[in-house]
């Protein structure tokens, strides 16, 4: 099966590139991917598979490939939403949707998985188990699509889930992996501080919300420096402080927004407790009232160590000349809603190098000039294909 699959994928490399370019040219932002979903559904039309559409809280699609033999059930996931970014990459298939761009590689994720899935459909009689292809909407915007797809119950029979991400962390042929906590979790906070306005000449008759807010911006950083162990990872960013007014008027209210990152569940819980404690103290110290919105978006992504070790072994043992390096890499600081699959099923999420050829310092994901080496699409398809074949050979 492995040899057949690899030969089929190699013959369809150009098709992967064509699909990626079509999707790149017609991007749609999270929760608005109607035409992208229609394109994906059209790809599977007439094929001998079970298809569920509009899964979860948007345009999620699950395609079930039932193998010809009994065995374990796995999921392969790719996301398909784009970003609200105006494209600056100099490519002939530039986005035609103004202000929207596939700046994170999800077009490539979908392209490789469509072709891989089609090849697996052709070989399904040789598959000892069931493979569910998870085309996921809305990875970029909380609450995301993954959580609702998991909650749909359509994946309850899975044993494991696998996914990849195109990252310019190396050239095409590089495959990276990380065992344990691999991506940060993320939370969002909004704090409205209500004081009492007044004239700058009479501060004693007012209650300055800006002073209270400024104190919070400084104090909240002590959670990281004085409440977390030096061995824990946490970041708090206050990215918005809406306190604009007139130079000689004391503001009666301000509103702050922040982004919080953490690598473990314990750190997540510690930061939330401490933020709420600081807000209560702010009210007491400055005599203001506070309205705090604190939302946990995506949990930390945990790669099952045993499964991840097997994935690395499958990739190294493949001896595929297109996979030039398989290497363990440090944890990633962004967040990923693949974490919801990994919460429910032992999972592995790994990385495919895609730095454009001849570019020493490639633009990273989410940059308006982000681009990939399209050779990485075949690497992604073959890498996941090797994992599927290695998994079923072992199970």
Short mmCIF file of C-alpha atoms in Angstrom, two decimals:
data_model
loop_
_atom_site.label_atom_id
_atom_site.label_comp_id
_atom_site.label_asym_id
_atom_site.label_seq_id
_atom_site.Cartn_x
_atom_site.Cartn_y
_atom_site.Cartn_z
CA UNK A 1 0.00 0.00 0.00
CA UNK A 2 2.77 2.43 0.90
CA UNK A 3 4.56 2.09 -2.43
CA UNK A 4 1.33 2.55 -4.37
CA UNK A 5 0.36 5.59 -2.30
CA UNK A 6 3.72 7.30 -2.75
CA UNK A 7 3.71 6.72 -6.50
CA UNK A 8 0.20 8.11 -6.77
CA UNK A 9 1.11 11.22 -4.78
CA UNK A 10 4.19 11.91 -6.86
CA UNK A 11 2.11 11.77 -10.04
CA UNK A 12 -0.35 14.32 -8.59
CA UNK A 13 2.10 16.96 -7.35
CA UNK A 14 1.03 19.43 -10.04
CA UNK A 15 -2.60 18.94 -9.06
CA UNK A 16 -1.79 19.86 -5.46
CA UNK A 17 -0.12 23.04 -6.69
CA UNK A 18 -3.09 23.93 -8.91
CA UNK A 19 -5.53 23.43 -6.03
CA UNK A 20 -3.39 25.50 -3.69
CA UNK A 21 -3.20 28.34 -6.19
CA UNK A 22 -6.95 28.31 -6.77
CA UNK A 23 -7.60 28.48 -3.03
CA UNK A 24 -4.92 31.12 -2.58
CA UNK A 25 -6.55 33.29 -5.20
CA UNK A 26 -10.00 32.97 -3.60
CA UNK A 27 -9.47 33.24 0.18
CA UNK A 28 -12.27 33.62 2.71
CA UNK A 29 -11.96 34.64 6.35
CA UNK A 30 -13.02 32.55 9.32
CA UNK A 31 -16.70 31.61 9.52
CA UNK A 32 -17.27 33.03 6.01
CA UNK A 33 -15.66 30.22 3.97
CA UNK A 34 -18.82 29.31 2.05
CA UNK A 35 -17.27 29.09 -1.43
CA UNK A 36 -14.17 27.30 -0.13
CA UNK A 37 -16.42 24.70 1.48
CA UNK A 38 -18.36 24.33 -1.78
CA UNK A 39 -15.08 23.76 -3.64
CA UNK A 40 -14.05 21.05 -1.17
CA UNK A 41 -17.44 19.36 -1.35
CA UNK A 42 -17.29 19.46 -5.15
CA UNK A 43 -13.95 17.64 -5.04
CA UNK A 44 -15.56 14.67 -3.27
CA UNK A 45 -18.71 14.59 -5.40
CA UNK A 46 -19.34 11.12 -6.79
CA UNK A 47 -16.59 9.48 -4.72
CA UNK A 48 -17.32 6.39 -2.63
CA UNK A 49 -17.18 8.11 0.75
CA UNK A 50 -19.53 9.44 3.42
CA UNK A 51 -19.52 13.24 3.59
CA UNK A 52 -20.88 15.46 6.36
CA UNK A 53 -21.02 19.19 5.67
CA UNK A 54 -21.71 22.24 7.86
CA UNK A 55 -20.22 20.39 10.81
CA UNK A 56 -19.80 22.35 14.01
CA UNK A 57 -20.32 26.10 14.18
CA UNK A 58 -19.58 26.77 10.52
CA UNK A 59 -18.57 25.14 7.27
CA UNK A 60 -16.69 22.14 8.69
CA UNK A 61 -16.56 19.01 6.54
CA UNK A 62 -15.86 15.41 7.57
CA UNK A 63 -15.18 12.79 4.91
CA UNK A 64 -15.21 9.18 6.09
CA UNK A 65 -13.08 6.64 4.22
CA UNK A 66 -14.08 3.17 5.39
CA UNK A 67 -11.29 0.67 4.85
CA UNK A 68 -11.77 -2.81 3.51
CA UNK A 69 -10.52 -4.42 6.70
CA UNK A 70 -11.34 -3.87 10.39
CA UNK A 71 -8.88 -1.87 12.45
CA UNK A 72 -8.21 1.42 14.18
CA UNK A 73 -9.79 4.72 13.24
CA UNK A 74 -7.75 7.88 12.68
CA UNK A 75 -8.42 11.48 11.73
CA UNK A 76 -6.39 13.70 9.39
CA UNK A 77 -7.07 17.39 9.80
CA UNK A 78 -6.45 20.45 7.62
CA UNK A 79 -7.86 23.95 8.12
CA UNK A 80 -9.09 26.15 5.24
CA UNK A 81 -9.75 29.70 6.48
CA UNK A 82 -7.76 32.79 5.47
CA UNK A 83 -6.83 36.05 7.22
CA UNK A 84 -8.02 39.69 6.97
CA UNK A 85 -4.69 40.77 5.45
CA UNK A 86 -4.03 42.69 2.23
CA UNK A 87 -1.64 40.54 0.19
CA UNK A 88 1.75 41.95 -0.78
CA UNK A 89 3.33 38.73 -2.05
CA UNK A 90 4.43 39.01 -5.68
CA UNK A 91 2.74 35.92 -7.12
CA UNK A 92 0.66 35.51 -10.30
CA UNK A 93 -2.18 33.90 -8.31
CA UNK A 94 -2.57 36.79 -5.89
CA UNK A 95 -5.77 37.10 -3.87
CA UNK A 96 -8.70 38.55 -5.81
CA UNK A 97 -10.62 39.18 -2.58
CA UNK A 98 -9.56 42.59 -1.34
CA UNK A 99 -8.20 42.62 2.19
CA UNK A 100 -8.21 38.81 2.50
CA UNK A 101 -5.19 36.54 2.11
CA UNK A 102 -4.07 32.97 2.72
CA UNK A 103 -1.16 34.24 4.80
CA UNK A 104 -0.85 31.18 7.04
CA UNK A 105 -0.60 28.27 4.63
CA UNK A 106 -4.09 26.86 5.06
CA UNK A 107 -4.50 26.80 1.27
CA UNK A 108 -1.56 24.41 1.16
CA UNK A 109 -2.94 22.31 4.00
CA UNK A 110 -6.21 21.83 2.13
CA UNK A 111 -4.52 21.17 -1.22
CA UNK A 112 -2.25 18.40 0.04
CA UNK A 113 -5.03 16.73 2.08
CA UNK A 114 -7.53 16.72 -0.78
CA UNK A 115 -5.12 14.84 -3.02
CA UNK A 116 -3.93 12.53 -0.24
CA UNK A 117 -7.54 11.74 0.67
CA UNK A 118 -8.39 10.97 -2.95
CA UNK A 119 -5.46 8.56 -3.17
CA UNK A 120 -6.52 6.88 0.07
CA UNK A 121 -10.05 6.51 -1.32
CA UNK A 122 -8.61 4.63 -4.30
CA UNK A 123 -6.67 2.37 -1.92
CA UNK A 124 -9.36 2.02 0.71
CA UNK A 125 -9.81 -1.74 0.26
CA UNK A 126 -6.25 -2.10 1.62
CA UNK A 127 -6.83 0.13 4.67
CA UNK A 128 -7.31 -1.84 7.92
CA UNK A 129 -9.56 0.67 9.63
CA UNK A 130 -11.34 3.96 8.96
CA UNK A 131 -9.82 7.33 8.10
CA UNK A 132 -11.80 10.51 8.70
CA UNK A 133 -10.64 13.54 6.71
CA UNK A 134 -11.35 16.66 8.76
CA UNK A 135 -11.58 19.83 6.65
CA UNK A 136 -11.87 22.44 9.35
CA UNK A 137 -13.15 25.97 9.12
CA UNK A 138 -12.20 28.97 11.28
CA UNK A 139 -8.90 28.07 12.89
CA UNK A 140 -7.83 31.71 13.10
CA UNK A 141 -10.69 33.26 15.10
CA UNK A 142 -11.91 32.09 18.52
CA UNK A 143 -13.93 30.11 19.38
CA UNK A 144 -12.57 28.43 16.25
CA UNK A 145 -13.96 25.45 14.43
CA UNK A 146 -12.15 22.55 16.08
CA UNK A 147 -13.99 22.58 19.40
CA UNK A 148 -17.41 22.48 17.77
CA UNK A 149 -16.35 19.72 15.37
CA UNK A 150 -15.17 17.62 18.32
CA UNK A 151 -18.44 18.35 20.12
CA UNK A 152 -20.47 17.24 17.07
CA UNK A 153 -19.82 13.62 18.06
CA UNK A 154 -18.86 12.65 14.51
CA UNK A 155 -15.29 11.91 15.61
CA UNK A 156 -16.10 9.96 18.77
CA UNK A 157 -14.92 6.66 17.30
CA UNK A 158 -11.40 7.91 16.51
CA UNK A 159 -8.32 6.48 18.19
CA UNK A 160 -5.86 9.18 17.11
CA UNK A 161 -5.70 12.42 15.11
CA UNK A 162 -2.83 13.77 13.00
CA UNK A 163 -2.22 17.20 11.49
CA UNK A 164 0.53 19.32 10.00
CA UNK A 165 1.35 22.99 9.59
CA UNK A 166 3.42 24.61 6.87
CA UNK A 167 6.05 26.75 8.58
CA UNK A 168 9.09 28.53 7.05
CA UNK A 169 11.35 27.01 9.72
CA UNK A 170 13.39 25.21 7.10
CA UNK A 171 13.49 24.35 3.41
CA UNK A 172 11.13 21.97 1.66
CA UNK A 173 12.09 18.52 2.90
CA UNK A 174 12.46 19.54 6.53
CA UNK A 175 9.99 18.00 8.98
CA UNK A 176 9.88 19.18 12.59
CA UNK A 177 8.09 17.73 15.58
CA UNK A 178 7.74 18.41 19.28
CA UNK A 179 6.69 16.05 22.06
CA UNK A 180 4.46 17.14 24.93
CA UNK A 181 3.20 20.74 25.11
CA UNK A 182 3.97 22.05 21.63
CA UNK A 183 1.86 25.22 21.14
CA UNK A 184 0.82 27.90 23.62
CA UNK A 185 -2.70 28.21 24.93
CA UNK A 186 -4.35 31.61 24.67
CA UNK A 187 -6.76 33.80 26.65
CA UNK A 188 -8.28 37.23 26.08
CA UNK A 189 -9.00 39.92 28.63
CA UNK A 190 -10.91 43.17 28.48
CA UNK A 191 -10.99 45.45 31.50
CA UNK A 192 -13.22 48.50 31.82
CA UNK A 193 -12.25 50.75 34.72
CA UNK A 194 -14.88 53.23 35.87
CA UNK A 195 -13.70 56.17 37.97
CA UNK A 196 -15.00 59.73 38.23
CA UNK A 197 -14.13 62.44 35.75
CA UNK A 198 -13.07 65.97 36.59
CA UNK A 199 -10.82 68.91 35.80
CA UNK A 200 -7.05 68.57 35.82
CA UNK A 201 -6.82 71.42 38.31
CA UNK A 202 -8.90 69.57 40.88
CA UNK A 203 -7.78 65.93 41.05
CA UNK A 204 -9.08 65.63 44.60
CA UNK A 205 -12.63 66.03 43.30
CA UNK A 206 -12.22 63.26 40.72
CA UNK A 207 -11.04 59.68 40.58
CA UNK A 208 -8.59 59.17 37.72
CA UNK A 209 -9.29 55.97 35.74
CA UNK A 210 -6.10 56.42 33.70
CA UNK A 211 -3.93 56.24 36.82
CA UNK A 212 -5.69 53.03 37.88
CA UNK A 213 -5.33 51.60 34.39
CA UNK A 214 -1.65 52.50 34.20
CA UNK A 215 -1.07 50.78 37.52
CA UNK A 216 -2.79 47.65 36.22
CA UNK A 217 -0.62 47.57 33.07
CA UNK A 218 2.49 47.55 35.24
CA UNK A 219 1.18 45.31 38.02
CA UNK A 220 -0.13 42.61 35.69
CA UNK A 221 3.43 41.94 34.53
CA UNK A 222 4.36 40.90 38.06
CA UNK A 223 2.18 37.82 37.54
CA UNK A 224 4.80 36.59 35.09
CA UNK A 225 7.84 37.78 37.02
CA UNK A 226 6.69 37.06 40.58
CA UNK A 227 3.85 34.53 40.51
CA UNK A 228 5.10 31.98 37.98
CA UNK A 229 8.00 29.61 38.44
CA UNK A 230 11.04 30.62 36.35
CA UNK A 231 10.58 27.29 34.57
CA UNK A 232 7.01 28.08 33.46
CA UNK A 233 6.15 29.93 30.26
CA UNK A 234 3.68 32.80 30.32
CA UNK A 235 3.20 36.10 28.49
CA UNK A 236 0.72 38.91 29.15
CA UNK A 237 0.39 41.64 26.54
CA UNK A 238 -1.81 44.69 27.03
CA UNK A 239 -2.26 45.58 23.39
CA UNK A 240 -4.93 48.27 23.70
CA UNK A 241 -5.37 51.10 26.21
CA UNK A 242 -8.31 53.29 25.23
CA UNK A 243 -7.84 56.36 27.36
CA UNK A 244 -7.88 59.17 24.81
CA UNK A 245 -9.40 62.40 26.06
CA UNK A 246 -8.52 66.05 26.54
CA UNK A 247 -5.17 67.05 28.06
CA UNK A 248 -6.64 68.87 31.04
CA UNK A 249 -9.59 66.58 31.77
CA UNK A 250 -9.42 63.63 34.13
CA UNK A 251 -10.91 60.59 32.44
CA UNK A 252 -13.80 58.90 34.18
CA UNK A 253 -13.28 55.53 32.42
CA UNK A 254 -10.77 53.60 30.35
CA UNK A 255 -10.84 50.26 28.58
CA UNK A 256 -7.92 47.87 28.18
CA UNK A 257 -7.59 44.72 26.11
CA UNK A 258 -4.93 42.06 26.46
CA UNK A 259 -3.59 38.78 25.13
CA UNK A 260 -2.39 36.00 27.45
CA UNK A 261 -0.25 33.00 26.46
CA UNK A 262 0.77 29.94 28.45
CA UNK A 263 2.21 26.49 27.82
CA UNK A 264 0.49 24.34 30.45
CA UNK A 265 -2.96 24.03 32.00
CA UNK A 266 -1.48 24.79 35.44
CA UNK A 267 -0.01 28.07 34.18
CA UNK A 268 -3.31 28.95 32.50
CA UNK A 269 -5.18 28.54 35.79
CA UNK A 270 -2.56 30.42 37.80
CA UNK A 271 -2.58 33.45 35.50
CA UNK A 272 -6.39 33.67 35.48
CA UNK A 273 -6.56 33.54 39.28
CA UNK A 274 -3.90 36.24 39.62
CA UNK A 275 -5.44 38.58 37.03
CA UNK A 276 -8.77 38.45 38.85
CA UNK A 277 -7.04 39.03 42.18
CA UNK A 278 -5.30 42.13 40.79
CA UNK A 279 -8.58 43.51 39.48
CA UNK A 280 -10.19 43.13 42.89
CA UNK A 281 -7.20 44.90 44.44
CA UNK A 282 -7.44 47.70 41.88
CA UNK A 283 -10.99 48.45 42.98
CA UNK A 284 -9.94 48.60 46.63
CA UNK A 285 -6.74 50.59 46.10
CA UNK A 286 -8.10 53.23 43.71
CA UNK A 287 -11.77 53.28 44.61
CA UNK A 288 -12.84 52.45 41.07
CA UNK A 289 -15.23 49.81 39.77
CA UNK A 290 -14.00 47.25 37.27
CA UNK A 291 -15.73 45.13 34.68
CA UNK A 292 -13.49 42.25 33.62
CA UNK A 293 -14.07 40.00 30.63
CA UNK A 294 -11.73 37.00 30.71
CA UNK A 295 -12.12 34.37 28.00
CA UNK A 296 -10.00 31.26 27.57
CA UNK A 297 -9.69 30.79 23.83
CA UNK A 298 -7.51 27.83 22.78
CA UNK A 299 -5.90 25.41 25.23
CA UNK A 300 -2.22 24.46 24.98
CA UNK A 301 -1.61 21.89 22.25
CA UNK A 302 -0.30 18.65 23.72
CA UNK A 303 1.38 16.14 21.44
CA UNK A 304 1.09 12.66 22.93
CA UNK A 305 4.74 11.67 23.60
CA UNK A 306 4.36 8.00 22.70
CA UNK A 307 2.47 8.71 19.49
CA UNK A 308 4.87 11.52 18.53
CA UNK A 309 7.86 9.24 18.97
CA UNK A 310 6.18 6.76 16.63
CA UNK A 311 5.48 9.48 14.06
CA UNK A 312 9.14 10.53 14.10
CA UNK A 313 10.09 6.87 13.70
CA UNK A 314 7.75 6.40 10.73
CA UNK A 315 9.21 9.45 8.99
CA UNK A 316 12.85 8.54 9.62
CA UNK A 317 12.24 4.92 8.71
CA UNK A 318 10.55 5.86 5.44
CA UNK A 319 13.94 6.68 3.88
CA UNK A 320 12.11 8.90 1.43
CA UNK A 321 14.56 11.16 -0.47
CA UNK A 322 11.99 13.96 -0.49
CA UNK A 323 12.10 14.08 3.34
CA UNK A 324 15.63 15.38 3.91
CA UNK A 325 15.57 15.99 7.67
CA UNK A 326 13.38 14.95 10.59
CA UNK A 327 14.20 16.91 13.71
CA UNK A 328 12.75 17.70 17.12
CA UNK A 329 12.16 21.45 17.48
CA UNK A 330 11.34 23.72 20.45
CA UNK A 331 7.71 24.44 21.44
CA UNK A 332 5.89 27.12 19.44
CA UNK A 333 4.69 30.38 20.98
CA UNK A 334 1.51 30.85 18.85
CA UNK A 335 -1.72 28.97 19.59
CA UNK A 336 -3.57 26.39 17.47
CA UNK A 337 -7.08 25.03 17.85
CA UNK A 338 -5.86 21.57 16.82
CA UNK A 339 -5.39 21.51 20.61
CA UNK A 340 -9.07 20.55 20.96
CA UNK A 341 -8.53 17.32 19.02
CA UNK A 342 -5.46 16.61 21.13
CA UNK A 343 -7.48 17.15 24.32
CA UNK A 344 -9.88 14.35 23.35
CA UNK A 345 -7.66 11.94 21.41
CA UNK A 346 -3.93 11.12 21.65
CA UNK A 347 -2.68 13.22 18.75
CA UNK A 348 0.38 14.47 16.90
CA UNK A 349 0.71 17.82 15.14
CA UNK A 350 3.96 18.32 13.25
CA UNK A 351 5.57 20.84 10.92
CA UNK A 352 6.56 20.92 7.26
CA UNK A 353 9.33 23.30 6.19
CA UNK A 354 8.31 25.56 3.32
CA UNK A 355 10.89 28.37 3.06
CA UNK A 356 10.95 29.64 -0.55
CA UNK A 357 14.07 28.61 -2.46
CA UNK A 358 16.92 31.11 -2.34
CA UNK A 359 15.34 33.21 0.42
CA UNK A 360 17.61 33.59 3.45
CA UNK A 361 15.06 35.31 5.70
CA UNK A 362 11.56 34.18 4.65
CA UNK A 363 8.47 36.05 5.74
CA UNK A 364 6.72 34.19 8.54
CA UNK A 365 3.08 33.11 8.69
CA UNK A 366 0.58 36.01 8.91
CA UNK A 367 2.91 38.43 7.07
CA UNK A 368 1.38 40.10 3.96
CA UNK A 369 4.36 38.83 1.93
CA UNK A 370 4.16 35.25 3.24
CA UNK A 371 4.81 32.65 0.56
CA UNK A 372 5.82 28.99 0.39
CA UNK A 373 7.94 26.68 -1.68
CA UNK A 374 5.21 24.64 -3.36
CA UNK A 375 7.46 21.57 -3.33
CA UNK A 376 6.47 21.40 0.35
CA UNK A 377 2.96 20.29 -0.66
CA UNK A 378 4.24 16.94 -1.87
CA UNK A 379 6.43 16.68 1.23
CA UNK A 380 3.35 17.23 3.40
CA UNK A 381 1.29 14.68 1.49
CA UNK A 382 4.02 12.04 1.55
CA UNK A 383 4.93 12.70 5.20
CA UNK A 384 1.33 12.24 6.34
CA UNK A 385 1.02 9.30 3.97
CA UNK A 386 4.06 7.65 5.56
CA UNK A 387 2.53 8.23 8.99
CA UNK A 388 -0.76 6.63 7.91
CA UNK A 389 1.01 3.61 6.39
CA UNK A 390 3.40 3.22 9.33
CA UNK A 391 0.51 3.48 11.78
CA UNK A 392 -1.50 0.76 10.07
CA UNK A 393 1.52 -1.50 9.57
CA UNK A 394 2.06 -1.33 13.32
CA UNK A 395 -1.62 -1.63 14.28
#
